[in-house]
mmCIF file of C-alpha atoms in Angstrom:
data_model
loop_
_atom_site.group_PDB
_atom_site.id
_atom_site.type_symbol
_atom_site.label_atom_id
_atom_site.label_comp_id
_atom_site.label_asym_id
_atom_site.label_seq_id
_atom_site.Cartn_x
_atom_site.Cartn_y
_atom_site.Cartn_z
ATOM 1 C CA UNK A 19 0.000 0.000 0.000
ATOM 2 C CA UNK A 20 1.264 3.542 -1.374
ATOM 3 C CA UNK A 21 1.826 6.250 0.916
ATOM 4 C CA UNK A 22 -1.204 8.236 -0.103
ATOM 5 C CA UNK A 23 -3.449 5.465 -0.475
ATOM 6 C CA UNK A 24 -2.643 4.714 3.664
ATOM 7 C CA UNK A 25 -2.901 7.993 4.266
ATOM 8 C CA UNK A 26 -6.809 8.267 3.026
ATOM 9 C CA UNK A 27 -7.720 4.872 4.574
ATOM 10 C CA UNK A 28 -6.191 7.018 8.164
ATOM 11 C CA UNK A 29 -8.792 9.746 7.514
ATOM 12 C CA UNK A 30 -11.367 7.716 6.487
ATOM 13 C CA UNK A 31 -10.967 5.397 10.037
ATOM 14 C CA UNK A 32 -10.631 8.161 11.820
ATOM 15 C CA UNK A 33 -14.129 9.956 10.251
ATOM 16 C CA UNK A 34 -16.008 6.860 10.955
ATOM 17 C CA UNK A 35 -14.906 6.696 14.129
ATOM 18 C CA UNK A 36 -15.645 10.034 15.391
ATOM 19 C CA UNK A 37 -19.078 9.267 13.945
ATOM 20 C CA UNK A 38 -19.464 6.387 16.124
ATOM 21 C CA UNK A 39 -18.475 7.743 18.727
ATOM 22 C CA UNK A 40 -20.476 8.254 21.687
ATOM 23 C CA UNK A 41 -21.568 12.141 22.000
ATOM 24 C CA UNK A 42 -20.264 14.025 25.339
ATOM 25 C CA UNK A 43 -23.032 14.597 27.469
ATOM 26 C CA UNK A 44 -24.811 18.493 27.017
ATOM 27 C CA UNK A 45 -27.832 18.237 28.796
ATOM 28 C CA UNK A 46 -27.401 17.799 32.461
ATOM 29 C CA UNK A 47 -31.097 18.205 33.939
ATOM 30 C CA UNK A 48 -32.290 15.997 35.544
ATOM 31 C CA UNK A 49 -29.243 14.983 36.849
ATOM 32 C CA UNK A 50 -30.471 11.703 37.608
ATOM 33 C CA UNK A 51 -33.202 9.102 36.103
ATOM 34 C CA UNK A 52 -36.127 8.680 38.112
ATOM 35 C CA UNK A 53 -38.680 10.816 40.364
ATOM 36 C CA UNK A 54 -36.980 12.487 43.382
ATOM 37 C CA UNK A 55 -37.333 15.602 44.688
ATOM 38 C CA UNK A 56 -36.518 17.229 47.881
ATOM 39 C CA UNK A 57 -32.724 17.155 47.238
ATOM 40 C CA UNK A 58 -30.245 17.750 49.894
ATOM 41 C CA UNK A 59 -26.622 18.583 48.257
ATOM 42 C CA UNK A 60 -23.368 18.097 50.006
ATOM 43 C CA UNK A 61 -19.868 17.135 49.678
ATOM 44 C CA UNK A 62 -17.700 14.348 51.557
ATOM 45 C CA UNK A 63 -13.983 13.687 50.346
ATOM 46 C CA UNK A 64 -14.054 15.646 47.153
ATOM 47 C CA UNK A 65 -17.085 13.894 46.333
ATOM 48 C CA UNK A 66 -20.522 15.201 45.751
ATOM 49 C CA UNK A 67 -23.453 14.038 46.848
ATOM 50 C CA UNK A 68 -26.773 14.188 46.622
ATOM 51 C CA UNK A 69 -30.161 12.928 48.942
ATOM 52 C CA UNK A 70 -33.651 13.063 48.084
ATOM 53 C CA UNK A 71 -37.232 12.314 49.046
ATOM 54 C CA UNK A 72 -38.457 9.368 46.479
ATOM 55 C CA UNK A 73 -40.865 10.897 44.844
ATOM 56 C CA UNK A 74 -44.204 8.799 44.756
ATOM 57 C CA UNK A 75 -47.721 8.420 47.060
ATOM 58 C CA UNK A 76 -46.866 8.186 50.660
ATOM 59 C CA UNK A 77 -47.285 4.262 51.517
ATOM 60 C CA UNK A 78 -45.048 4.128 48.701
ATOM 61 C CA UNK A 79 -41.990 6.716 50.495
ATOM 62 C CA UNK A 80 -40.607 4.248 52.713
ATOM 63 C CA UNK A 81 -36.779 4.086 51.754
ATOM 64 C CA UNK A 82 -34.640 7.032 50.347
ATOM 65 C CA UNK A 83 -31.804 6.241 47.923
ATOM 66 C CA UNK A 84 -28.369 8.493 47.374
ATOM 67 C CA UNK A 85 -26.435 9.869 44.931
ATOM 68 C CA UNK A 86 -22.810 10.898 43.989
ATOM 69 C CA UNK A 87 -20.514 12.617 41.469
ATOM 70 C CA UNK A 88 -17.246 13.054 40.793
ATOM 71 C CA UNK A 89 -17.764 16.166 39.270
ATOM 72 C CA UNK A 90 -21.923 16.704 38.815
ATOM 73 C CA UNK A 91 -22.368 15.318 35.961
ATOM 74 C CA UNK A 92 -22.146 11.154 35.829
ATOM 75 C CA UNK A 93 -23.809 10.349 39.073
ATOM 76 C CA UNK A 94 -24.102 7.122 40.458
ATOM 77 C CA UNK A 95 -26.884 5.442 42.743
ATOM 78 C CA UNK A 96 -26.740 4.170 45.891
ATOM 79 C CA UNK A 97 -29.868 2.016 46.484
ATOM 80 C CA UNK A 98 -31.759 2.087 49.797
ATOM 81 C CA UNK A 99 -29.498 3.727 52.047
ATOM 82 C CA UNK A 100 -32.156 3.856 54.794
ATOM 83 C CA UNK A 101 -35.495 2.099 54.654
ATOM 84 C CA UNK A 102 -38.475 1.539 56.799
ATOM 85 C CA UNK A 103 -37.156 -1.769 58.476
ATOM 86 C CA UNK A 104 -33.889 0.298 60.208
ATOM 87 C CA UNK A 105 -36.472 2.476 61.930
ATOM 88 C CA UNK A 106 -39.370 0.831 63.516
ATOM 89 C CA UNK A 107 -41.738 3.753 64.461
ATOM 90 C CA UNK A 108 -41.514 5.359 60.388
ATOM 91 C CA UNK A 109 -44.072 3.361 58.211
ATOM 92 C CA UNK A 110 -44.451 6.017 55.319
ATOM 93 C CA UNK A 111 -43.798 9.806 54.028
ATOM 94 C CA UNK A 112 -39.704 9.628 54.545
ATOM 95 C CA UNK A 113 -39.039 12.905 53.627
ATOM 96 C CA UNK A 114 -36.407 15.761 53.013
ATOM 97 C CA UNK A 115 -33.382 13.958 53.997
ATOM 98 C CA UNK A 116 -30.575 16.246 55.385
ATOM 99 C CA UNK A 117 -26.743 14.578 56.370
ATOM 100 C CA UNK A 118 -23.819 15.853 58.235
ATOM 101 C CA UNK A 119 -20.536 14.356 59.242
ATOM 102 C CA UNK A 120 -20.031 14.567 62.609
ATOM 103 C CA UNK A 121 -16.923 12.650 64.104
ATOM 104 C CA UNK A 122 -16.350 10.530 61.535
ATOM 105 C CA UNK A 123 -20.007 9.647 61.586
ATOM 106 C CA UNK A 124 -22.841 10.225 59.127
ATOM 107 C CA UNK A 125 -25.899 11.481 60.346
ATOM 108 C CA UNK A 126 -29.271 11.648 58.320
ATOM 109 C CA UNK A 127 -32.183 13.704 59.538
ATOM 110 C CA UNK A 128 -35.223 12.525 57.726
ATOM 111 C CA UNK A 129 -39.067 13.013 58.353
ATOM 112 C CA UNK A 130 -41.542 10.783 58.662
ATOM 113 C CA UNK A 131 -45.377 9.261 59.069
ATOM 114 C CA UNK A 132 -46.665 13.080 57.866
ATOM 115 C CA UNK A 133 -47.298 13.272 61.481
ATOM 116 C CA UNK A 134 -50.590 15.548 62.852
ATOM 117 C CA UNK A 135 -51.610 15.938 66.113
ATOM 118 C CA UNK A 136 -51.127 12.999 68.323
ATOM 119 C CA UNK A 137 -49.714 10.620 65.736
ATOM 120 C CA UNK A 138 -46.826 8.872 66.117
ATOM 121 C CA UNK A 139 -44.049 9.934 64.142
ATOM 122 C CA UNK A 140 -41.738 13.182 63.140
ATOM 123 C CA UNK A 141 -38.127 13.881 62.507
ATOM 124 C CA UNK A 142 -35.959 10.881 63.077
ATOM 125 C CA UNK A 143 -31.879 10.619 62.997
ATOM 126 C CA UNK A 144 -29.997 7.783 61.153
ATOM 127 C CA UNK A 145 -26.265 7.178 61.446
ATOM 128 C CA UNK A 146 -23.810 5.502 59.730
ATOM 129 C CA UNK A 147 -19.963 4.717 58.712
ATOM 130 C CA UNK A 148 -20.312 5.733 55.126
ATOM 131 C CA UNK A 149 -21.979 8.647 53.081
ATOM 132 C CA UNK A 150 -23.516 5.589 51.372
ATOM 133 C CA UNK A 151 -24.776 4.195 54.582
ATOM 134 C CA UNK A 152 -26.734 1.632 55.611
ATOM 135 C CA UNK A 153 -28.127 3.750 58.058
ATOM 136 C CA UNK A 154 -29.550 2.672 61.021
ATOM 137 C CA UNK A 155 -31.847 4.263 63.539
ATOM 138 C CA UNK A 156 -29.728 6.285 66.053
ATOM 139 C CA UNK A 157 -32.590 7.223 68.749
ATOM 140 C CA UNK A 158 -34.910 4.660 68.469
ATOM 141 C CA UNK A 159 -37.639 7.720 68.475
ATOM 142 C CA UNK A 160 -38.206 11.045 66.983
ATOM 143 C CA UNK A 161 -36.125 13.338 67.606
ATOM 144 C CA UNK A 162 -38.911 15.928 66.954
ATOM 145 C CA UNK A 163 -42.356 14.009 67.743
ATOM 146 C CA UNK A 164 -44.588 16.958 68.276
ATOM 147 C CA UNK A 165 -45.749 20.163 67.207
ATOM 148 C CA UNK A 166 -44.339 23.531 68.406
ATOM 149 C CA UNK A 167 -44.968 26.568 66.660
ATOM 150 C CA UNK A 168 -47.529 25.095 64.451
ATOM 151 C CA UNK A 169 -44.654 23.928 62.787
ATOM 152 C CA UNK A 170 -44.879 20.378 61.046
ATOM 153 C CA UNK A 171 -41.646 18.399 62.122
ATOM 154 C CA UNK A 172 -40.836 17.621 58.663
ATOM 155 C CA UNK A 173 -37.978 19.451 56.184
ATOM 156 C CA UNK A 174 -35.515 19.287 58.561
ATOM 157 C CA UNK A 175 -32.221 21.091 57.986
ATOM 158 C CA UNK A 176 -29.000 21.040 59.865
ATOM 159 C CA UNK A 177 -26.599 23.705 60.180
ATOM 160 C CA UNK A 178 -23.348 23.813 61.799
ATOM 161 C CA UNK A 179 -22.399 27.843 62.423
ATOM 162 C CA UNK A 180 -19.080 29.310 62.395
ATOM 163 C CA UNK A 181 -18.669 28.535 66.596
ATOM 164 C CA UNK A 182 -19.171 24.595 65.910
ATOM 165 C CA UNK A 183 -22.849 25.191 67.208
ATOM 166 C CA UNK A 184 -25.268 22.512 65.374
ATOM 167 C CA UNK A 185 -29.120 23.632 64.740
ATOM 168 C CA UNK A 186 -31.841 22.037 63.416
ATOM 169 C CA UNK A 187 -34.203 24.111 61.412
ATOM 170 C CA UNK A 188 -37.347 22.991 60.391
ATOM 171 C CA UNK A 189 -41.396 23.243 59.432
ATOM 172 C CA UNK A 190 -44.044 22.868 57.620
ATOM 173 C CA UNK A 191 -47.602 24.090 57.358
ATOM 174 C CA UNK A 192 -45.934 27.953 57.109
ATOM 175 C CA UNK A 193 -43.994 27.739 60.344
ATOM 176 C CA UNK A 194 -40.132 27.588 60.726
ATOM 177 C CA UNK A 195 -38.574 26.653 64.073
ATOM 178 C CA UNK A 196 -34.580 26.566 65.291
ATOM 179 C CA UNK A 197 -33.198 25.124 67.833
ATOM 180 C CA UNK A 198 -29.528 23.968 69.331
ATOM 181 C CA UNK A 199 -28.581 20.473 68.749
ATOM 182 C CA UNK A 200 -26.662 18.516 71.456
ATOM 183 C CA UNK A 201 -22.859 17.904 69.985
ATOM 184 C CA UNK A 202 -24.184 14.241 70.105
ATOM 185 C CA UNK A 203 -27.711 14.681 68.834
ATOM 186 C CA UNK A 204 -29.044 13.405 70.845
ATOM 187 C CA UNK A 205 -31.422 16.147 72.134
ATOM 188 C CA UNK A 206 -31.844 20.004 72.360
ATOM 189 C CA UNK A 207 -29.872 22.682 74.333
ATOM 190 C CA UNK A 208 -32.547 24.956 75.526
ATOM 191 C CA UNK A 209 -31.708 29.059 74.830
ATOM 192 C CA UNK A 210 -30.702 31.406 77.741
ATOM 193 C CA UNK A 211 -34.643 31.821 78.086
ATOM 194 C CA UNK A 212 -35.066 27.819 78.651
ATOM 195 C CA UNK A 213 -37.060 27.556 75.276
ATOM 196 C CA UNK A 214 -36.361 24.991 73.211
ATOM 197 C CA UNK A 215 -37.995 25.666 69.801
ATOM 198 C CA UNK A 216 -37.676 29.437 68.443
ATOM 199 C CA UNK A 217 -40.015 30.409 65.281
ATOM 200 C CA UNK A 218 -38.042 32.031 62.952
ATOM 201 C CA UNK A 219 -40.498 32.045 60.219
ATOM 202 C CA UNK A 220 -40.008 34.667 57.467
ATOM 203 C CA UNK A 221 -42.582 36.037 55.388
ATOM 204 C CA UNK A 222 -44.239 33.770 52.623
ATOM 205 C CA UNK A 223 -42.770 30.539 54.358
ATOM 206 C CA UNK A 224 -44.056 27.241 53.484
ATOM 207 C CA UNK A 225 -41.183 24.838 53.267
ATOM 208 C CA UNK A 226 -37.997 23.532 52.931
ATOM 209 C CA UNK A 227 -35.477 25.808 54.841
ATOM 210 C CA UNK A 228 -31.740 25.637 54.032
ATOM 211 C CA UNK A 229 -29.354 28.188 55.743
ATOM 212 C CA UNK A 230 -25.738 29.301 54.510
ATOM 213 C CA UNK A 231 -23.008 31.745 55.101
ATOM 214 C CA UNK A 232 -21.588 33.911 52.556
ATOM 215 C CA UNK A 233 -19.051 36.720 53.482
ATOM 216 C CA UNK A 234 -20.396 36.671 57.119
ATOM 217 C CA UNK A 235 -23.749 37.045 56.164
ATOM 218 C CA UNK A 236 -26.295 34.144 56.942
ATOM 219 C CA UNK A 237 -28.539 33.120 53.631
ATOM 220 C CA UNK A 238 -31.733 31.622 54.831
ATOM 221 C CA UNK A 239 -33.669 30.051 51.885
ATOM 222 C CA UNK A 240 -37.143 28.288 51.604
ATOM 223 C CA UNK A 241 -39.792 27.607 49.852
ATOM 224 C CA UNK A 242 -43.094 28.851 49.002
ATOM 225 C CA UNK A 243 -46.421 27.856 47.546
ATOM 226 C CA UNK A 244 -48.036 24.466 47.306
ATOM 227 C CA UNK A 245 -45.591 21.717 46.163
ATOM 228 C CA UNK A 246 -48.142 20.326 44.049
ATOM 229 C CA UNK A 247 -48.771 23.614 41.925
ATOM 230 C CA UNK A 248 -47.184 24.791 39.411
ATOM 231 C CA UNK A 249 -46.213 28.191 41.700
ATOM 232 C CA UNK A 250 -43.779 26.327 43.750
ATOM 233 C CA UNK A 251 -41.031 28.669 44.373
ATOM 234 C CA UNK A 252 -38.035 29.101 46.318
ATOM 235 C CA UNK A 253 -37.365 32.610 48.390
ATOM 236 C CA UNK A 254 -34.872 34.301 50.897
ATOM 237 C CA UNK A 255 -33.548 36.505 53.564
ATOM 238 C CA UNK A 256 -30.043 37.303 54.593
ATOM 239 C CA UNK A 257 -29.132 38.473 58.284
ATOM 240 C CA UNK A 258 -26.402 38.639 60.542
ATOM 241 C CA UNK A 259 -27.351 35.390 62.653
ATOM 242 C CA UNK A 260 -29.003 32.212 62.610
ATOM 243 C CA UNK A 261 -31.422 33.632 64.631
ATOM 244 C CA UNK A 262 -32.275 36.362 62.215
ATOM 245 C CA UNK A 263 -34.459 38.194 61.887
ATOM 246 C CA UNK A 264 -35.234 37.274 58.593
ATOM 247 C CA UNK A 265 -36.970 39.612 56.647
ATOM 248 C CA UNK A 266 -37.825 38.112 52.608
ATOM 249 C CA UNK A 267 -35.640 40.065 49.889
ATOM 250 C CA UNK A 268 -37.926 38.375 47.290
ATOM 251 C CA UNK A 269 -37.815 34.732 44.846
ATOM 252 C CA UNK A 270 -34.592 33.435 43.577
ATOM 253 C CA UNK A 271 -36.076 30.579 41.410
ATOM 254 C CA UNK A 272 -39.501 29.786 39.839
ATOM 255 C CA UNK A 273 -41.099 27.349 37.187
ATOM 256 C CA UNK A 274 -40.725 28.646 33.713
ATOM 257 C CA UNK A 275 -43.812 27.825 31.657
ATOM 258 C CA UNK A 276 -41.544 26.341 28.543
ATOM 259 C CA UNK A 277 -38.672 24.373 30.606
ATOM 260 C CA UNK A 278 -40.884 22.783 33.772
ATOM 261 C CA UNK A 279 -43.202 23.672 36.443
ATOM 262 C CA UNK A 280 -42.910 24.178 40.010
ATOM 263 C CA UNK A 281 -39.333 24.727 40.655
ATOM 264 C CA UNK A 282 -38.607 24.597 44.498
ATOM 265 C CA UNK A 283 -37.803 22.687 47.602
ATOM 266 C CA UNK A 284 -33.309 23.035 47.286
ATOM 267 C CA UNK A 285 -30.359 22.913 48.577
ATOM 268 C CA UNK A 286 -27.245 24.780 47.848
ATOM 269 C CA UNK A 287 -23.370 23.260 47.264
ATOM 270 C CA UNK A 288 -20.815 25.689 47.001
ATOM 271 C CA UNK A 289 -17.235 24.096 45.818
ATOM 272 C CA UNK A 290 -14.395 24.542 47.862
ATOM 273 C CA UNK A 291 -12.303 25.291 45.262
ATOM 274 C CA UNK A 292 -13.714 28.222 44.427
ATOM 275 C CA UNK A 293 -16.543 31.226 44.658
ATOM 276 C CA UNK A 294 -19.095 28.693 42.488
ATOM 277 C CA UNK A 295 -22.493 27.518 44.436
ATOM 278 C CA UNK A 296 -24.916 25.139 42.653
ATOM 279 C CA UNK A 297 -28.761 24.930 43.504
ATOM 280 C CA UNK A 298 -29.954 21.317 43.751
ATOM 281 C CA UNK A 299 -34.104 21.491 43.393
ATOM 282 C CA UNK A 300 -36.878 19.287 42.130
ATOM 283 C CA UNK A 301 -39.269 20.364 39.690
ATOM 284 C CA UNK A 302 -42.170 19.152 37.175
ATOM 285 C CA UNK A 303 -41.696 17.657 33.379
ATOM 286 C CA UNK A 304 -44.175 20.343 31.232
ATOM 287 C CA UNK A 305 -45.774 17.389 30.184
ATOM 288 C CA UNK A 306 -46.672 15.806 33.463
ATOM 289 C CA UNK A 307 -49.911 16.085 35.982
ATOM 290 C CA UNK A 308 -49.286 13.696 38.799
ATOM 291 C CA UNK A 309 -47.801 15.527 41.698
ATOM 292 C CA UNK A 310 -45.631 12.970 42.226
ATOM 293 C CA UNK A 311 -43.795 13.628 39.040
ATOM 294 C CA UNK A 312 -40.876 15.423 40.005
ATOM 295 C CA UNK A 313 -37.209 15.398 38.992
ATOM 296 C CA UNK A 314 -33.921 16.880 40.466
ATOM 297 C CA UNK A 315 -32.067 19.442 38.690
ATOM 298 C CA UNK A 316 -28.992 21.286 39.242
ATOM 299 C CA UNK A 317 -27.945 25.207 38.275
ATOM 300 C CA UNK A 318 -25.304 27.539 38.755
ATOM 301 C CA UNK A 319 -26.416 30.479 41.390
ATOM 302 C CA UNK A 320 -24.960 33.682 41.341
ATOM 303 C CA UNK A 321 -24.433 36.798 43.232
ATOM 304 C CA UNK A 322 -24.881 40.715 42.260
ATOM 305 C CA UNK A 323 -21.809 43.002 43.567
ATOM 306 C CA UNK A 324 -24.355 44.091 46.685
ATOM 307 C CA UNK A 325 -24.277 40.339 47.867
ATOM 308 C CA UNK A 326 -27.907 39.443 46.344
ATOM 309 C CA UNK A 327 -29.156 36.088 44.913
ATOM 310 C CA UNK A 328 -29.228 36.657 41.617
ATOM 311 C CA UNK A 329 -32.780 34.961 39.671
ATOM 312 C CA UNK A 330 -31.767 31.660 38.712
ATOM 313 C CA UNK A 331 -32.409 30.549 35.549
ATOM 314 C CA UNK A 332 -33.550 26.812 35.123
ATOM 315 C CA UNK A 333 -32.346 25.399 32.038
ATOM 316 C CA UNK A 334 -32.565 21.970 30.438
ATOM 317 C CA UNK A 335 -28.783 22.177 30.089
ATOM 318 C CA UNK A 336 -27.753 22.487 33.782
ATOM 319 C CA UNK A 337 -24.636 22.577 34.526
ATOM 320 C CA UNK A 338 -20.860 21.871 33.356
ATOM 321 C CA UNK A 339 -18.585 19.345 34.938
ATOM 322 C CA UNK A 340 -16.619 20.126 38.109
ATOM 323 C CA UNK A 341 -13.846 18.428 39.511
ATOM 324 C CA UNK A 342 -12.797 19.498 42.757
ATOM 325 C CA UNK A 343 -8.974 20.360 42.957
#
């Protein structure tokens, strides 16, 4: 074979190759297959992960699965991390997980039972070895079995401040209540006043609180509307404490009427590498009615030079790969 006969079979191999090939990846929402929603994003050992609510009728909620990334995009599933046989008193609704490492241990703060009045049920603690559990009950109870504030114990948040203090934060039904976490959780510290619970509900509030600090300032995001609607929405505050007050600077991300409908209930992951955050949410296909139809998404969130939450535009697309350094 000639020179320039080899040299066209080359570019010819190559050409059918790169036709073959498999495309890279350009659309990154949802993030993963399946209904989820109520996502809870963090990051463990340069990993990222990712915890929802399994999206489906509420005899049906009685596990929650994980995810995690290398870098957002290829995610990989971690099957059944807790489930209703670790924890006795939950029998349905597990909702809104949210984790923490605490001395080399992983605790996950979930809700369950949809508790009302005098039921048996509320915000329970799991613990574990691994991000990727199993997790097992750690209290054998709620750790939140009633209602204070009017608050549902449900969406339950955790939040460790600058001093090494741990709060829970938490509520549904349009009430938000804080309170200080034992270094052990296993209980509350009451406040100087011997409360327990505090209501720090903002205007608007529904749902889903999530609380961090940017340049000193404390972020507190939730959501508002009815998660079933298409006006699902997320909303915030900033103030100089956990405490607050909190007093609503207006929504940060909404459904839009061509890419999906009600965009709420998040979380927010900021890499450590850099200034970047990402807002983990759940939101509705256009082309779906069940309520129970909901995906997770990811987008990039960004800031105006005055420290405000820029509106966050949800995009099929998502977001690009990140590798943390």
């Amino acid at each position: 074979m000639n020179r320039v006969l080899f040299g066209i079979l080359i570019v010819f191999c190559s050409k059918t190759i790169a036709q073959n090939a498999v495309p890279e990846k350009t659309t990154n929402n949802p993030i993963f297959k399946g209904w989820y929603a109520d996502p809870e994003g963090i990051i463990f050992d340069k990993t990222y992960w990712v915890y929802p609510t399994f999206s489906a009728p509420f005899d049906d909620q009685v596990f929650l699965d994980a995810f995690s990334s290398p870098d957002l995009v290829n995610w990989t599933k971690h099957a059944r991390i807790l489930d209703t046989t670790a924890v006795k008193w939950a029998k349905r609704a597990i909702w809104a997980p949210s984790i923490i490492k605490n001395k080399n241990k992983y605790f996950l703060f979930f809700g369950a039972n949809d508790v009302h009045e005098n039921e048996i049920g509320g915000i329970g603690v799991a613990v574990a070895s691994k991000p990727e559990g199993p997790f097992k009950d750690y209290l054998g109870k709620p750790l939140v079995g009633e209602i204070y504030n009017g608050a549902q114990p449900i969406d339950q948040f955790v939040f460790k401040d600058k001093d090494g203090q741990y709060y829970l934060i938490y509520g549904g039904w349009r009430h938000c209540n804080i309170a200080k976490l034992k270094a052990d959780f296993t209980g509350f510290i009451p406040f100087k006043d011997k409360t327990i619970f505090k209501e720090i509900t903002p205007e608007n509030y529904t749902e889903g609180p999530f609380v961090f600090i940017r340049n000193n300032k404390y972020y507190f995001m939730w959501s508002e509307g009815d998660w079933g609607g298409p006006d699902y929405c997320v909303a915030y505050a900033i103030a100089d404490s956990v405490m607050g007050p909190f007093k609503r600077i207006g929504k940060v991300l909404q459904q839009d009427p061509k890419i999906a409908k009600g965009a709420g209930h998040h979380s927010i992951i900021k890499a450590p590498d850099s200034d970047r955050y990402y807002i983990v949410y759940h939101r509705r296909p256009i082309d779906e009615t069940s309520i129970h139809s909901r995906e997770t998404c990811i987008e990039e969130m960004f800031f105006d030079e005055n420290g405000l939450i820029k509106p966050v535009v949800i995009t099929n697309d998502g977001v690009k790969a990140h590798l943390i350094k």
